Amino acid sequence: MRGQYVHEASLLMAAGSDPAAPGAAITLELCGSWEHEPPCPLAPHHTEHSREGNGVRLRVVFAAEPDKEDEVRRRIEDALAGGSLTGPGGVKTNWTLQHTGSGVLTGTERERAQRIAAANPSPETSPET
């Protein structure tokens, strides 16, 4: 059964830059592509961001097998530590990673994590077709 987790990060980004780009970098790292058929192969996830001036706060809610939690967190950190993403159309977005680490799911995030896990059952618990 998949566990439900949240990973948080704080970044610095120039005004006018796309605060969704770091979340896209995370998806690219976890899934290998922005566009793929569900479910996410390693860890179904959802990234939310909030911006205040040049500061951007990210919260990544994900579901993963307990023995994969550390790998998922490492991949999230690797994606953010890269500090940039070139998106569709060749637009490059840069950021500076300030902090990253595990967090505590809020009530709303817990509900989202439960939906993510239920919609994307682990291979071990999926019915055979």
PDB file of C-alpha atoms in Angstrom:
ATOM      1  CA  MET A   1       0.000   0.000   0.000  1.00  0.00           C
ATOM      2  CA  ARG A   2       1.312   3.418  -0.922  1.00  0.00           C
ATOM      3  CA  GLY A   3       2.180   5.896   1.794  1.00  0.00           C
ATOM      4  CA  GLN A   4       1.091   9.514   1.516  1.00  0.00           C
ATOM      5  CA  TYR A   5       3.640  12.282   1.865  1.00  0.00           C
ATOM      6  CA  VAL A   6       4.442  15.941   1.298  1.00  0.00           C
ATOM      7  CA  HIS A   7       7.768  17.494   0.369  1.00  0.00           C
ATOM      8  CA  GLU A   8       8.238  21.242   0.696  1.00  0.00           C
ATOM      9  CA  ALA A   9      10.719  23.687  -0.751  1.00  0.00           C
ATOM     10  CA  SER A  10      11.409  27.386  -0.862  1.00  0.00           C
ATOM     11  CA  LEU A  11      12.982  29.046  -3.877  1.00  0.00           C
ATOM     12  CA  LEU A  12      14.039  32.461  -5.073  1.00  0.00           C
ATOM     13  CA  MET A  13      12.801  33.409  -8.543  1.00  0.00           C
ATOM     14  CA  ALA A  14      13.012  36.636 -10.491  1.00  0.00           C
ATOM     15  CA  ALA A  15       9.835  38.669 -10.783  1.00  0.00           C
ATOM     16  CA  GLY A  16       7.896  37.670 -13.874  1.00  0.00           C
ATOM     17  CA  SER A  17       9.351  34.173 -14.042  1.00  0.00           C
ATOM     18  CA  ASP A  18       6.972  31.216 -14.164  1.00  0.00           C
ATOM     19  CA  PRO A  19       6.473  29.784 -10.641  1.00  0.00           C
ATOM     20  CA  ALA A  20       5.036  26.585 -12.185  1.00  0.00           C
ATOM     21  CA  ALA A  21       8.378  25.724 -13.846  1.00  0.00           C
ATOM     22  CA  PRO A  22       9.911  24.044 -10.764  1.00  0.00           C
ATOM     23  CA  GLY A  23       6.836  21.802 -10.518  1.00  0.00           C
ATOM     24  CA  ALA A  24       7.282  20.894 -14.180  1.00  0.00           C
ATOM     25  CA  ALA A  25      10.932  20.046 -13.451  1.00  0.00           C
ATOM     26  CA  ILE A  26       9.745  17.749 -10.657  1.00  0.00           C
ATOM     27  CA  THR A  27       7.277  16.012 -12.989  1.00  0.00           C
ATOM     28  CA  LEU A  28      10.005  15.575 -15.584  1.00  0.00           C
ATOM     29  CA  GLU A  29      12.305  14.024 -12.959  1.00  0.00           C
ATOM     30  CA  LEU A  30       9.660  11.727 -11.454  1.00  0.00           C
ATOM     31  CA  CYS A  31       7.867  10.702 -14.634  1.00  0.00           C
ATOM     32  CA  GLY A  32      10.399  11.204 -17.429  1.00  0.00           C
ATOM     33  CA  SER A  33       7.986  13.400 -19.390  1.00  0.00           C
ATOM     34  CA  TRP A  34       5.366  16.091 -18.904  1.00  0.00           C
ATOM     35  CA  GLU A  35       3.005  14.084 -21.050  1.00  0.00           C
ATOM     36  CA  HIS A  36       2.352  10.462 -20.172  1.00  0.00           C
ATOM     37  CA  GLU A  37      -0.578   8.187 -19.580  1.00  0.00           C
ATOM     38  CA  PRO A  38      -1.598   7.873 -15.935  1.00  0.00           C
ATOM     39  CA  PRO A  39      -0.571   6.667 -13.519  1.00  0.00           C
ATOM     40  CA  CYS A  40       2.756   8.312 -12.798  1.00  0.00           C
ATOM     41  CA  PRO A  41       5.291   5.480 -12.949  1.00  0.00           C
ATOM     42  CA  LEU A  42       7.093   6.070  -9.640  1.00  0.00           C
ATOM     43  CA  ALA A  43       4.952   8.366  -7.513  1.00  0.00           C
ATOM     44  CA  PRO A  44       1.663  10.002  -8.413  1.00  0.00           C
ATOM     45  CA  HIS A  45       2.008  13.593  -7.261  1.00  0.00           C
ATOM     46  CA  HIS A  46       0.613  17.104  -7.262  1.00  0.00           C
ATOM     47  CA  THR A  47       2.656  20.293  -6.872  1.00  0.00           C
ATOM     48  CA  GLU A  48       1.241  23.577  -5.593  1.00  0.00           C
ATOM     49  CA  HIS A  49       3.113  26.847  -5.431  1.00  0.00           C
ATOM     50  CA  SER A  50       2.597  30.182  -3.765  1.00  0.00           C
ATOM     51  CA  ARG A  51       4.558  33.317  -4.489  1.00  0.00           C
ATOM     52  CA  GLU A  52       5.422  36.301  -2.370  1.00  0.00           C
ATOM     53  CA  GLY A  53       7.732  38.736  -4.148  1.00  0.00           C
ATOM     54  CA  ASN A  54      10.769  36.763  -5.304  1.00  0.00           C
ATOM     55  CA  GLY A  55      10.043  33.919  -2.880  1.00  0.00           C
ATOM     56  CA  VAL A  56       8.225  30.830  -4.097  1.00  0.00           C
ATOM     57  CA  ARG A  57       7.036  28.097  -1.781  1.00  0.00           C
ATOM     58  CA  LEU A  58       6.332  24.628  -3.198  1.00  0.00           C
ATOM     59  CA  ARG A  59       4.447  21.719  -1.657  1.00  0.00           C
ATOM     60  CA  VAL A  60       4.581  18.388  -3.461  1.00  0.00           C
ATOM     61  CA  VAL A  61       1.969  15.886  -2.320  1.00  0.00           C
ATOM     62  CA  PHE A  62       2.792  12.364  -3.435  1.00  0.00           C
ATOM     63  CA  ALA A  63       1.915   8.731  -2.929  1.00  0.00           C
ATOM     64  CA  ALA A  64       4.658   6.107  -3.029  1.00  0.00           C
ATOM     65  CA  GLU A  65       5.572   2.694  -1.752  1.00  0.00           C
ATOM     66  CA  PRO A  66       7.245   3.218   1.642  1.00  0.00           C
ATOM     67  CA  ASP A  67      10.520   1.774   0.347  1.00  0.00           C
ATOM     68  CA  LYS A  68      10.483   4.350  -2.503  1.00  0.00           C
ATOM     69  CA  GLU A  69       9.861   7.458  -0.341  1.00  0.00           C
ATOM     70  CA  ASP A  70      13.564   8.348  -0.038  1.00  0.00           C
ATOM     71  CA  GLU A  71      14.097   7.933  -3.786  1.00  0.00           C
ATOM     72  CA  VAL A  72      11.120  10.173  -4.578  1.00  0.00           C
ATOM     73  CA  ARG A  73      12.351  12.849  -2.169  1.00  0.00           C
ATOM     74  CA  ARG A  74      15.877  12.635  -3.642  1.00  0.00           C
ATOM     75  CA  ARG A  75      14.491  13.050  -7.154  1.00  0.00           C
ATOM     76  CA  ILE A  76      12.409  16.065  -6.100  1.00  0.00           C
ATOM     77  CA  GLU A  77      15.499  17.631  -4.519  1.00  0.00           C
ATOM     78  CA  ASP A  78      17.605  16.863  -7.619  1.00  0.00           C
ATOM     79  CA  ALA A  79      15.032  18.509  -9.880  1.00  0.00           C
ATOM     80  CA  LEU A  80      14.956  21.638  -7.739  1.00  0.00           C
ATOM     81  CA  ALA A  81      18.718  21.766  -7.190  1.00  0.00           C
ATOM     82  CA  GLY A  82      19.137  21.908 -10.978  1.00  0.00           C
ATOM     83  CA  GLY A  83      17.932  25.508 -10.753  1.00  0.00           C
ATOM     84  CA  SER A  84      16.399  25.808 -14.200  1.00  0.00           C
ATOM     85  CA  LEU A  85      13.997  24.364 -16.712  1.00  0.00           C
ATOM     86  CA  THR A  86      13.673  24.963 -20.422  1.00  0.00           C
ATOM     87  CA  GLY A  87      10.011  24.556 -21.203  1.00  0.00           C
ATOM     88  CA  PRO A  88       8.019  24.196 -24.370  1.00  0.00           C
ATOM     89  CA  GLY A  89       8.914  26.912 -26.827  1.00  0.00           C
ATOM     90  CA  GLY A  90      12.467  27.144 -25.479  1.00  0.00           C
ATOM     91  CA  VAL A  91      11.631  29.488 -22.601  1.00  0.00           C
ATOM     92  CA  LYS A  92      14.144  29.005 -19.789  1.00  0.00           C
ATOM     93  CA  THR A  93      13.137  29.641 -16.179  1.00  0.00           C
ATOM     94  CA  ASN A  94      15.769  29.895 -13.434  1.00  0.00           C
ATOM     95  CA  TRP A  95      15.507  29.675  -9.655  1.00  0.00           C
ATOM     96  CA  THR A  96      17.695  29.313  -6.596  1.00  0.00           C
ATOM     97  CA  LEU A  97      16.834  26.572  -4.126  1.00  0.00           C
ATOM     98  CA  GLN A  98      16.754  27.896  -0.555  1.00  0.00           C
ATOM     99  CA  HIS A  99      15.346  24.985   1.442  1.00  0.00           C
ATOM    100  CA  THR A 100      13.894  21.557   0.827  1.00  0.00           C
ATOM    101  CA  GLY A 101      12.660  18.774   3.086  1.00  0.00           C
ATOM    102  CA  SER A 102       9.796  16.656   4.265  1.00  0.00           C
ATOM    103  CA  GLY A 103       6.707  18.342   5.610  1.00  0.00           C
ATOM    104  CA  VAL A 104       3.495  17.479   7.404  1.00  0.00           C
ATOM    105  CA  LEU A 105       0.374  16.985   5.305  1.00  0.00           C
ATOM    106  CA  THR A 106      -2.383  19.505   5.970  1.00  0.00           C
ATOM    107  CA  GLY A 107      -5.973  18.263   6.081  1.00  0.00           C
ATOM    108  CA  THR A 108      -6.576  19.324   2.484  1.00  0.00           C
ATOM    109  CA  GLU A 109      -3.302  17.765   1.364  1.00  0.00           C
ATOM    110  CA  ARG A 110      -4.141  14.528   3.170  1.00  0.00           C
ATOM    111  CA  GLU A 111      -7.427  14.346   1.236  1.00  0.00           C
ATOM    112  CA  ARG A 112      -5.564  15.014  -2.026  1.00  0.00           C
ATOM    113  CA  ALA A 113      -2.952  12.349  -1.185  1.00  0.00           C
ATOM    114  CA  GLN A 114      -5.719   9.828  -0.490  1.00  0.00           C
ATOM    115  CA  ARG A 115      -7.338  10.617  -3.857  1.00  0.00           C
ATOM    116  CA  ILE A 116      -3.965  10.345  -5.639  1.00  0.00           C
ATOM    117  CA  ALA A 117      -3.217   7.001  -4.007  1.00  0.00           C
ATOM    118  CA  ALA A 118      -6.718   5.629  -4.686  1.00  0.00           C
ATOM    119  CA  ALA A 119      -6.723   6.736  -8.329  1.00  0.00           C
ATOM    120  CA  ASN A 120      -3.245   5.283  -8.904  1.00  0.00           C
ATOM    121  CA  PRO A 121      -3.055   1.958  -7.065  1.00  0.00           C
ATOM    122  CA  SER A 122       0.348   0.422  -6.572  1.00  0.00           C
ATOM    123  CA  PRO A 123       1.232  -2.421  -8.942  1.00  0.00           C
ATOM    124  CA  GLU A 124       1.216  -4.877  -6.038  1.00  0.00           C
ATOM    125  CA  THR A 125      -2.425  -4.118  -5.205  1.00  0.00           C
ATOM    126  CA  SER A 126      -3.826  -3.595  -8.714  1.00  0.00           C
ATOM    127  CA  PRO A 127      -6.188  -6.290  -9.936  1.00  0.00           C
ATOM    128  CA  GLU A 128      -4.729  -8.384 -12.708  1.00  0.00           C
ATOM    129  CA  THR A 129      -6.267  -7.889 -16.105  1.00  0.00           C
TER     130      THR A 129
END
